[in-house]
Short mmCIF file of C-alpha atoms in Angstrom, two decimals:
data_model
loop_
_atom_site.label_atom_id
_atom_site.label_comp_id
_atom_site.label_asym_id
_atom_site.label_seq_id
_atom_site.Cartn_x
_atom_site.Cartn_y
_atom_site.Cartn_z
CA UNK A 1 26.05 0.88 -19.19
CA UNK A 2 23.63 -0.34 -21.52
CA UNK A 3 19.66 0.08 -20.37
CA UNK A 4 18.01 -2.48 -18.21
CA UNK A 5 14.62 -3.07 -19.40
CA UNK A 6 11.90 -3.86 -17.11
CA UNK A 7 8.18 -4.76 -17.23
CA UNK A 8 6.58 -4.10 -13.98
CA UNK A 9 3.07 -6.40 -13.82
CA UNK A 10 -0.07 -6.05 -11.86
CA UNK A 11 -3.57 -7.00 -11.87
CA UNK A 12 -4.79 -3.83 -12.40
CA UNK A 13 -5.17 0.16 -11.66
CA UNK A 14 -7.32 0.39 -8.72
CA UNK A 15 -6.32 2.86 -5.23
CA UNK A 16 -4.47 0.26 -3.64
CA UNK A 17 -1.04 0.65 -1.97
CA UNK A 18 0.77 -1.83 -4.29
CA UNK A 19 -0.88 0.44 -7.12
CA UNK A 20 0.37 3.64 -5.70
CA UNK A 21 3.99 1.89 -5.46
CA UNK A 22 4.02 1.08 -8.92
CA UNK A 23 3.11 4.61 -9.84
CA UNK A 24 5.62 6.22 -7.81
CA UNK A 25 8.23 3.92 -8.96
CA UNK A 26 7.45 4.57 -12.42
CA UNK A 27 7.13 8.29 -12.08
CA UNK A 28 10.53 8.82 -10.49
CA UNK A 29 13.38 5.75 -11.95
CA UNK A 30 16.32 6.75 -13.53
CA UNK A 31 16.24 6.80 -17.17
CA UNK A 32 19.49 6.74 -18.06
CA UNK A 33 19.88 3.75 -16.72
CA UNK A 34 16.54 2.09 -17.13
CA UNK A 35 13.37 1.36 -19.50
CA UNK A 36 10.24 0.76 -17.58
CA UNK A 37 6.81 -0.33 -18.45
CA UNK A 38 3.90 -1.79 -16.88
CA UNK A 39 1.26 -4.45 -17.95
CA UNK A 40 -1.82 -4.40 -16.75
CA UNK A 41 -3.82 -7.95 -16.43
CA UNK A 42 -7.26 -6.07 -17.06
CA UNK A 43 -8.63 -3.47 -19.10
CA UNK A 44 -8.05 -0.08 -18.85
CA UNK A 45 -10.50 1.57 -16.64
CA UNK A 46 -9.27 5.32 -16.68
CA UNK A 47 -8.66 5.20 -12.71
CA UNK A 48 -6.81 7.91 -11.21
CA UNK A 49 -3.22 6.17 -11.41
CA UNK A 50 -3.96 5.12 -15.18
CA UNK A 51 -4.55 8.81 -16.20
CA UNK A 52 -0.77 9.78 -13.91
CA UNK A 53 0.74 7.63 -16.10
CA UNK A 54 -0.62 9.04 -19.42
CA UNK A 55 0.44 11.96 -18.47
CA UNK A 56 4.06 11.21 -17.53
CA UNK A 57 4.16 9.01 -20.72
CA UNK A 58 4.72 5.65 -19.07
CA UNK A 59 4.34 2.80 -21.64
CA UNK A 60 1.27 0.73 -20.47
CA UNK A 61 -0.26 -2.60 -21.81
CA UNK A 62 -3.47 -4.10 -21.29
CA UNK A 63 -4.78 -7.86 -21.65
CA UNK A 64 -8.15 -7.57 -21.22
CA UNK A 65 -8.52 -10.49 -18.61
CA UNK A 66 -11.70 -11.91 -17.81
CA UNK A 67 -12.86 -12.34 -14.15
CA UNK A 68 -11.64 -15.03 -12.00
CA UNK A 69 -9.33 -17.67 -13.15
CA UNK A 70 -8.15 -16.87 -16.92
CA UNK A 71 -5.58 -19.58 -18.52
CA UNK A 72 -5.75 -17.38 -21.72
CA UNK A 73 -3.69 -14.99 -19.65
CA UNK A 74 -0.74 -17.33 -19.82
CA UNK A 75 -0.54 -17.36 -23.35
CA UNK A 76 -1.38 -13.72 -23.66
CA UNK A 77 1.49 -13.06 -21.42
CA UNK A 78 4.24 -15.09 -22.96
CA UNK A 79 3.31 -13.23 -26.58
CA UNK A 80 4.27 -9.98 -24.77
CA UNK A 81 7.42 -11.16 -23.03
CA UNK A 82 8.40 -12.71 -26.60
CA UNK A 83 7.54 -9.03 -28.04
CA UNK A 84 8.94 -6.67 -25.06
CA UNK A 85 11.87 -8.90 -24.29
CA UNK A 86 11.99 -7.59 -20.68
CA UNK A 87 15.23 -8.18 -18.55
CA UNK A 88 13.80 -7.96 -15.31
CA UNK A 89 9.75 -8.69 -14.97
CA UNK A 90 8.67 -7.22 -11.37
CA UNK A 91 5.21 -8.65 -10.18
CA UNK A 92 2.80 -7.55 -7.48
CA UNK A 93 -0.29 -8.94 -6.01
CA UNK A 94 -1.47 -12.12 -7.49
CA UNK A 95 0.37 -12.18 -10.88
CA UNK A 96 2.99 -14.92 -11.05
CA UNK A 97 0.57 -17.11 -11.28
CA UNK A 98 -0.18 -16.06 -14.90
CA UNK A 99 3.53 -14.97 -14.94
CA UNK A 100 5.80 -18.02 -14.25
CA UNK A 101 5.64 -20.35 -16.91
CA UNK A 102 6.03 -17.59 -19.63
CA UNK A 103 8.95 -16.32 -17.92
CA UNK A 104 10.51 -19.97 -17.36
CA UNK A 105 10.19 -20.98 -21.05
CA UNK A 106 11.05 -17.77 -21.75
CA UNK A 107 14.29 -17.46 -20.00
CA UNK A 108 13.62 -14.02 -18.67
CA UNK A 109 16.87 -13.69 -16.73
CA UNK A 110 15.10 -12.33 -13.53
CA UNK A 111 12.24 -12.23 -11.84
CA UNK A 112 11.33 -9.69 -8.92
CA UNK A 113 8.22 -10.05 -6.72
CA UNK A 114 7.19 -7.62 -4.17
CA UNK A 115 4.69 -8.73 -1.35
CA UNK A 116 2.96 -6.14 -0.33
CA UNK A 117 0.89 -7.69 2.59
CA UNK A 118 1.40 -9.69 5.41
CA UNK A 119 2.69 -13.49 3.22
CA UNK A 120 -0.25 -15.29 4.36
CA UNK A 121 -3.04 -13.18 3.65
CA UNK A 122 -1.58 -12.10 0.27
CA UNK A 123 -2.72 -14.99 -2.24
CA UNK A 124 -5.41 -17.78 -1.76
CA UNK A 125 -4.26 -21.40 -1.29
CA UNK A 126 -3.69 -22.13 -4.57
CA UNK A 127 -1.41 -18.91 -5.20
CA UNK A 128 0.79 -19.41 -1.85
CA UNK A 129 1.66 -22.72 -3.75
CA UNK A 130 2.71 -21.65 -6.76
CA UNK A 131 4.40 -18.71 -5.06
CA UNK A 132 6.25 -21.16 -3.06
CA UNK A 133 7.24 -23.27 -6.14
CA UNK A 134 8.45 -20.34 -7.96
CA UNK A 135 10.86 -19.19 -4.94
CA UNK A 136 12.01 -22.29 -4.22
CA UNK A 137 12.66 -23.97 -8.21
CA UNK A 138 12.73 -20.25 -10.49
CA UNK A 139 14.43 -18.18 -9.15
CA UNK A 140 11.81 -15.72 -8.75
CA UNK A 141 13.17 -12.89 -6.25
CA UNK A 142 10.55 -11.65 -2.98
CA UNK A 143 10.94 -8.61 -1.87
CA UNK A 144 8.99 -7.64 1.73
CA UNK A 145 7.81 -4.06 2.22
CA UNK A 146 8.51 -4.16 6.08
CA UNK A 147 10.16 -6.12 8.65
CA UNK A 148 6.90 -7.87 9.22
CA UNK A 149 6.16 -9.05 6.15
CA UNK A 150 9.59 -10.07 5.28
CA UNK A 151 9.37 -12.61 8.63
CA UNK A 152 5.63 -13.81 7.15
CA UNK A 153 7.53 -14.32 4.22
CA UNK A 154 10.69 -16.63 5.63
CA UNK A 155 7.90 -18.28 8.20
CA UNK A 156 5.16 -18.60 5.09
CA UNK A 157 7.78 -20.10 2.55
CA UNK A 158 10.65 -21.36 4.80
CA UNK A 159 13.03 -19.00 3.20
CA UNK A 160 16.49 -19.49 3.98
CA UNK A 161 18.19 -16.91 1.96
CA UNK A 162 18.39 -13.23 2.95
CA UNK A 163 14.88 -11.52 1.84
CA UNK A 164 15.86 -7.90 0.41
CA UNK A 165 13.78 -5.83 2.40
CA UNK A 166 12.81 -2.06 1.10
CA UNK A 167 10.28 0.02 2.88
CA UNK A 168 7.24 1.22 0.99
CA UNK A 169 7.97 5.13 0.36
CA UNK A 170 5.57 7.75 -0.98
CA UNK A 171 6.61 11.34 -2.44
CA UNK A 172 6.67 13.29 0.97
CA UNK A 173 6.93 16.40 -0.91
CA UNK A 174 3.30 16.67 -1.67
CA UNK A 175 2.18 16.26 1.69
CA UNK A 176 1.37 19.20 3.87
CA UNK A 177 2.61 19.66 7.39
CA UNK A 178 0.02 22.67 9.15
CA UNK A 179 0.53 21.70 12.71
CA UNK A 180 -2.42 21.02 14.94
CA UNK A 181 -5.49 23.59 14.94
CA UNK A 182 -5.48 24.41 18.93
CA UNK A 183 -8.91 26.26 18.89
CA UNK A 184 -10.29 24.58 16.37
CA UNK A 185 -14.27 23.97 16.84
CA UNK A 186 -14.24 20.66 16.10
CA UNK A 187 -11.90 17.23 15.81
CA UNK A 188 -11.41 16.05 12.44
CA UNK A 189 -10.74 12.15 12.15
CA UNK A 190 -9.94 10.71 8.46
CA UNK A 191 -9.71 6.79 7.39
CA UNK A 192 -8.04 6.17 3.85
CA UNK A 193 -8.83 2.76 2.44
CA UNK A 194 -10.74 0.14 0.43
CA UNK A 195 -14.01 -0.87 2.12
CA UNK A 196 -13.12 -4.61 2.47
CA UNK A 197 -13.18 -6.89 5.32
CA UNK A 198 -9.43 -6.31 5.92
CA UNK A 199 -9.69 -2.60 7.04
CA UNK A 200 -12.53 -3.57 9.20
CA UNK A 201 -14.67 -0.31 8.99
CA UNK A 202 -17.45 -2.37 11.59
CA UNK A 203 -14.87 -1.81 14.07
CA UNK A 204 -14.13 1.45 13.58
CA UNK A 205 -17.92 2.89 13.63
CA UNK A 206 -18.37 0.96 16.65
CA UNK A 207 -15.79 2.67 18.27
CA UNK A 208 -16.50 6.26 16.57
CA UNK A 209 -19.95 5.94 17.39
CA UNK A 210 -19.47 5.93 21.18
CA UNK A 211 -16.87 8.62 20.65
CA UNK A 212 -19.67 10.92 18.89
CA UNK A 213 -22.34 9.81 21.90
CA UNK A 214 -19.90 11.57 24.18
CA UNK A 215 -18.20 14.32 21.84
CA UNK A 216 -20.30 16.19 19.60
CA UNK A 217 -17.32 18.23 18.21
CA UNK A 218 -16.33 15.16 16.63
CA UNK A 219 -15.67 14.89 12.49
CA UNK A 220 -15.33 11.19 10.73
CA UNK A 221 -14.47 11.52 6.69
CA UNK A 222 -14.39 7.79 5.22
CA UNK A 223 -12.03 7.82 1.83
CA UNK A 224 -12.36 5.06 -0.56
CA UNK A 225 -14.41 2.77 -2.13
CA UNK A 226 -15.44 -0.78 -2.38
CA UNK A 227 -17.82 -3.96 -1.54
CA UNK A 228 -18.87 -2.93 1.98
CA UNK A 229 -19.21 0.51 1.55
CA UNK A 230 -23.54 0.65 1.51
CA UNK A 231 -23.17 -2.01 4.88
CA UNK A 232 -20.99 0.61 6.15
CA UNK A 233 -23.35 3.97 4.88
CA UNK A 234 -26.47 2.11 5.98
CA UNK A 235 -25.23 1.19 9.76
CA UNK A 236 -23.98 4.88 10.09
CA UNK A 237 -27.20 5.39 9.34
CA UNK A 238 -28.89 3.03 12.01
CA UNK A 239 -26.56 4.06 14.81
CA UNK A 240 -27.65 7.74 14.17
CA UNK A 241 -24.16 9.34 13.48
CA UNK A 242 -25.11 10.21 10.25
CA UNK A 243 -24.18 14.20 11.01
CA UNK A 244 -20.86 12.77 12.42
CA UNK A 245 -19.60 10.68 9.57
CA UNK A 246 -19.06 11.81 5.50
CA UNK A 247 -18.09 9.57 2.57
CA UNK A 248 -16.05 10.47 0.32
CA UNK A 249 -15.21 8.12 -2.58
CA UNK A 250 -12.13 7.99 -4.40
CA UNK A 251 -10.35 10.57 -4.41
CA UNK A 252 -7.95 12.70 -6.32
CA UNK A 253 -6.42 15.59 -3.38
CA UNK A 254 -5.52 13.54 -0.52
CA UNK A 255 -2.79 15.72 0.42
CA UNK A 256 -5.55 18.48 1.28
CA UNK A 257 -7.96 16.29 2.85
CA UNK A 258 -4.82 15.10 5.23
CA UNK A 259 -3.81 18.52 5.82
CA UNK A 260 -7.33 19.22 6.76
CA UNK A 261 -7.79 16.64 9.52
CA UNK A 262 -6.66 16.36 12.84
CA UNK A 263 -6.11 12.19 13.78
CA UNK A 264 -5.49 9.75 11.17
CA UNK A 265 -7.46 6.64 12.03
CA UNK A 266 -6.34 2.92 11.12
CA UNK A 267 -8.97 -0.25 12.31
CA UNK A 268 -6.67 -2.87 10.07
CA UNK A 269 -6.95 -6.60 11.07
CA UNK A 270 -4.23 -7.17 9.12
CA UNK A 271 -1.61 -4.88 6.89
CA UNK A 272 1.93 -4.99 4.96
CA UNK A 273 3.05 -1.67 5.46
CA UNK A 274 0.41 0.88 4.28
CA UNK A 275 1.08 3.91 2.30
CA UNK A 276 -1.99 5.56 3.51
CA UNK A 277 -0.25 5.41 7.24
CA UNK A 278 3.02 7.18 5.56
CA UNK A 279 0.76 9.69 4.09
CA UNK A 280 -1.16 10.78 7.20
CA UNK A 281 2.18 10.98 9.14
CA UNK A 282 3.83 13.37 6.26
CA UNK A 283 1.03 15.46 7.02
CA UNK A 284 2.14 16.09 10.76
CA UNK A 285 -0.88 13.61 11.86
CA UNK A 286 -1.16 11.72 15.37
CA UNK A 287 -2.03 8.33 14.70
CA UNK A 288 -4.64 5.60 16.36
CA UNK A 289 -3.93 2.23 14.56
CA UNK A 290 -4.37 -1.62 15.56
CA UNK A 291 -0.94 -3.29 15.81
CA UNK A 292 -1.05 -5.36 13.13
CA UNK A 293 1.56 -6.32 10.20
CA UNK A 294 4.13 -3.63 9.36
CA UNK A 295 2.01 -0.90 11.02
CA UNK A 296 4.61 -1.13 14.15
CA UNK A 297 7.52 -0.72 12.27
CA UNK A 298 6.24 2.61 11.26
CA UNK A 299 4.06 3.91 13.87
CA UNK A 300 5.90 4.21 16.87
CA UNK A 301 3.82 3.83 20.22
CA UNK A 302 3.36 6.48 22.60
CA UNK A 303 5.88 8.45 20.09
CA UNK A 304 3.66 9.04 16.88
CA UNK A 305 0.89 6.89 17.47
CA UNK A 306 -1.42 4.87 20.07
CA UNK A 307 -1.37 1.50 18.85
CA UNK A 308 -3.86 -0.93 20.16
CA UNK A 309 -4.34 -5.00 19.58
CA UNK A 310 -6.87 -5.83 16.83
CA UNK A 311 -10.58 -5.74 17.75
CA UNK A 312 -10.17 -4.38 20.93
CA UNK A 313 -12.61 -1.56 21.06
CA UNK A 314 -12.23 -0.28 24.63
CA UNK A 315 -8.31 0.76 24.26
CA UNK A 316 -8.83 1.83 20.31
CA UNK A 317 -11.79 4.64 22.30
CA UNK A 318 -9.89 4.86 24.88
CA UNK A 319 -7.22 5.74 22.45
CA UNK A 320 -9.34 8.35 20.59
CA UNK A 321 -10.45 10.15 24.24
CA UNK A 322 -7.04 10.75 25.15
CA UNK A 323 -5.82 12.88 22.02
CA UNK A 324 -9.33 14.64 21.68
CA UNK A 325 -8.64 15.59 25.72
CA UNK A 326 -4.85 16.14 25.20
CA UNK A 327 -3.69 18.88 22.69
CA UNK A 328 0.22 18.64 24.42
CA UNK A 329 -0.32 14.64 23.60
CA UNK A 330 -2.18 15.43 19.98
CA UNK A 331 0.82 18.34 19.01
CA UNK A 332 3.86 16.12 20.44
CA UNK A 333 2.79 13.28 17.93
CA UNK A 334 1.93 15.53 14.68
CA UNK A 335 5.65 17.00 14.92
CA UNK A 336 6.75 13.32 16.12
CA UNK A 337 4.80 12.19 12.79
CA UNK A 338 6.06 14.53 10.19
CA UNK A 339 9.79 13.63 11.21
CA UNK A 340 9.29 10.07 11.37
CA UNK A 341 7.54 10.35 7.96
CA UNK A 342 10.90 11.55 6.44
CA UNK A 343 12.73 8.00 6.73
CA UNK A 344 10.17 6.93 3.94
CA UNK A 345 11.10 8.60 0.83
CA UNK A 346 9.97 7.19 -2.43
CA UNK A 347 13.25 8.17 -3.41
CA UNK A 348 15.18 5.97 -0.90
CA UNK A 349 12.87 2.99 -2.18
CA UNK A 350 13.51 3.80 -5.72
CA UNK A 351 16.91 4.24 -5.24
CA UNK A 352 17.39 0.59 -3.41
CA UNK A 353 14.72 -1.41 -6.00
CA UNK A 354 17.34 0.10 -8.83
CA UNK A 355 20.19 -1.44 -6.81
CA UNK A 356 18.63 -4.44 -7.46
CA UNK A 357 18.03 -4.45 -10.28
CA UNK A 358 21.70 -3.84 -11.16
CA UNK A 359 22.94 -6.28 -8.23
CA UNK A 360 21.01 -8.93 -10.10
CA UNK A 361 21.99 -7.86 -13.12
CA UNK A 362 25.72 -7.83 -12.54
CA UNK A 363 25.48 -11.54 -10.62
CA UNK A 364 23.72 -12.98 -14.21
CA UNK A 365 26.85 -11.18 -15.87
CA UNK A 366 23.93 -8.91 -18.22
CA UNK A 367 26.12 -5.89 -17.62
CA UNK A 368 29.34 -5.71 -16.28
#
């Protein structure tokens, strides 16, 4: 069978979970079968993904986009398609936008887009149009990352058709499973994500700083990065948990900062499926999460995880309490955890996102 060439396309390499997918994917494809790249829309930046792929020698391209809306992208776009001659282009995030009418006048023969968040809250008003436009008149392919998004998706778009649906995976391999520390001096809770109003860190310190009024064994570590991070640092400050509650940044050995915590923390208000919530339960982690988006079809209640409506502080501490009080409760959902965790392979994603490919492929009569 001759190669299928793809272009995977996304705005850029920041620590996002559509990021992480597109790493994963391209670090582990089969390449007798396959040629993968990826564009980026901006710059190179040297991020932690961006230097992951140097080093497995992915092919990357970069268009230098300017912020906010950039019509030169269009243009830029179409050159490369016209140069790379990709079979299959395979968007995430915002991109078709930018994407569509190269690939229409173009003819690219097929056009994959995964949503990686709940439909609605994915694009702004203007993008859910064109989004809606290019399912419905080009052809262009969605793919939903979890049950819940793939209903946003036929609800969103009014999707008749049968939405492939493949769960986000991550490489369980590198995770650590240690069991829970019985005499441990202190409870270690960990949050993993972009400081942005969709995580809502206001919640959680609300809720972590009763927890530390009443528990002073108690451990917060923040991971990530972005807009609201001083609002967050300064009201830690103000509420007077400072000693309770580290930030950590970006950063590079997540596996060991999983494998040394105890609870894995979630205050979403809204969430596709999130490969941050995979990685915590590979570690053997009990989890506390809002039920919001795909994190239900993961996190099982009163299995692996307490899950508790959105901005509803009194069961989300109430939560907490009972698996800092309960080490039966806290051990029972760590092993719970670690086996769930094994359903979500990168592997098994991979494997079904290549059997798409080819599927497609095969209908367009590219290969036989």
């Amino acid at each position: 069978m001759k190669k299928i060439k793809i272009l995977h396309i996304i705005p850029d390499f920041g620590t996002g979970g559509a990021e992480k997918l597109v790493l994963d994917l391209l670090s582990n494809y089969d390449k007798s079968k396959f040629t993968m790249a990826v564009l980026s829309l901006y710059n190179k930046s040297d991020t932690i993904y961006e230097k992951q792929l140097e080093k497995i020698g992915v092919e990357v391209f970069y268009l230098g986009k300017k912020p906010g809306i950039d019509i030169s992208m269009i243009y830029k776009i179409f050159k490369l398609f016209k140069k790379y001659k990709p079979v299959v282009i395979h968007t995430h995030r915002y991109v078709v936008r930018y994407t569509l009418i190269p690939s229409v006048l173009l003819r690219i023969p097929i056009r994959i887009h995964t949503v990686h968040n709940i439909a609605e809250k994915e694009l702004d008003r203007i993008g859910i149009k064109l989004q809606n436009i290019a399912y419905r008149f080009f052809n262009y392919i969605p793919v939903a990352i979890s049950t819940s998004v793939r209903n946003s998706i036929t609800d969103l778009y009014k999707i008749k058709s049968d939405i492939p649906l493949i769960n986000n995976g991550i490489d369980i391999e590198k995770y650590i499973f240690k069991g829970i520390k019985k005499n441990s001096d202190s409870i270690k809770f960990i949050h993993i994500g972009r400081f942005s109003p969709q995580k809502n860190h206001d919640f959680l310190i609300d809720v972590f700083s009763r927890v530390a009024t009443e528990k002073s064994n108690v451990r917060l570590s923040l991971v990530g990065d972005g807009e609201l991070r001083k609002h967050i640092e300064d009201k830690v400050k103000h509420m007077g948990i400072d000693d309770h509650v580290e930030f950590l940044g970006i950063r590079e050995d997540i596996p060991n900062l999983l494998a040394e915590s105890d609870i894995f923390l979630m205050s979403s208000d809204w969430e596709g499926l999130p490969l941050t919530l995979l990685e915590a339960m590979a570690s053997g982690l009990p989890i506390v999460a809002t039920k919001v988006g795909g994190i239900p079809d993961v996190a099982k209640h009163n299995s692996n995880a307490i899950l508790v409506p959105r901005k509803n502080k009194e069961l989300f501490y109430k939560a907490i309490v009972s698996l800092i009080d309960d080490f039966d409760l806290r051990n029972s959902m760590s092993e719970k955890s670690f086996l769930l965790s094994r359903e979500f392979d990168i592997r098994v994603a991979e494997k079904q996102y290549e059997e798409l490919y080819v599927k497609k492929c095969k209908e367009m009569k590219l290969i036989e």
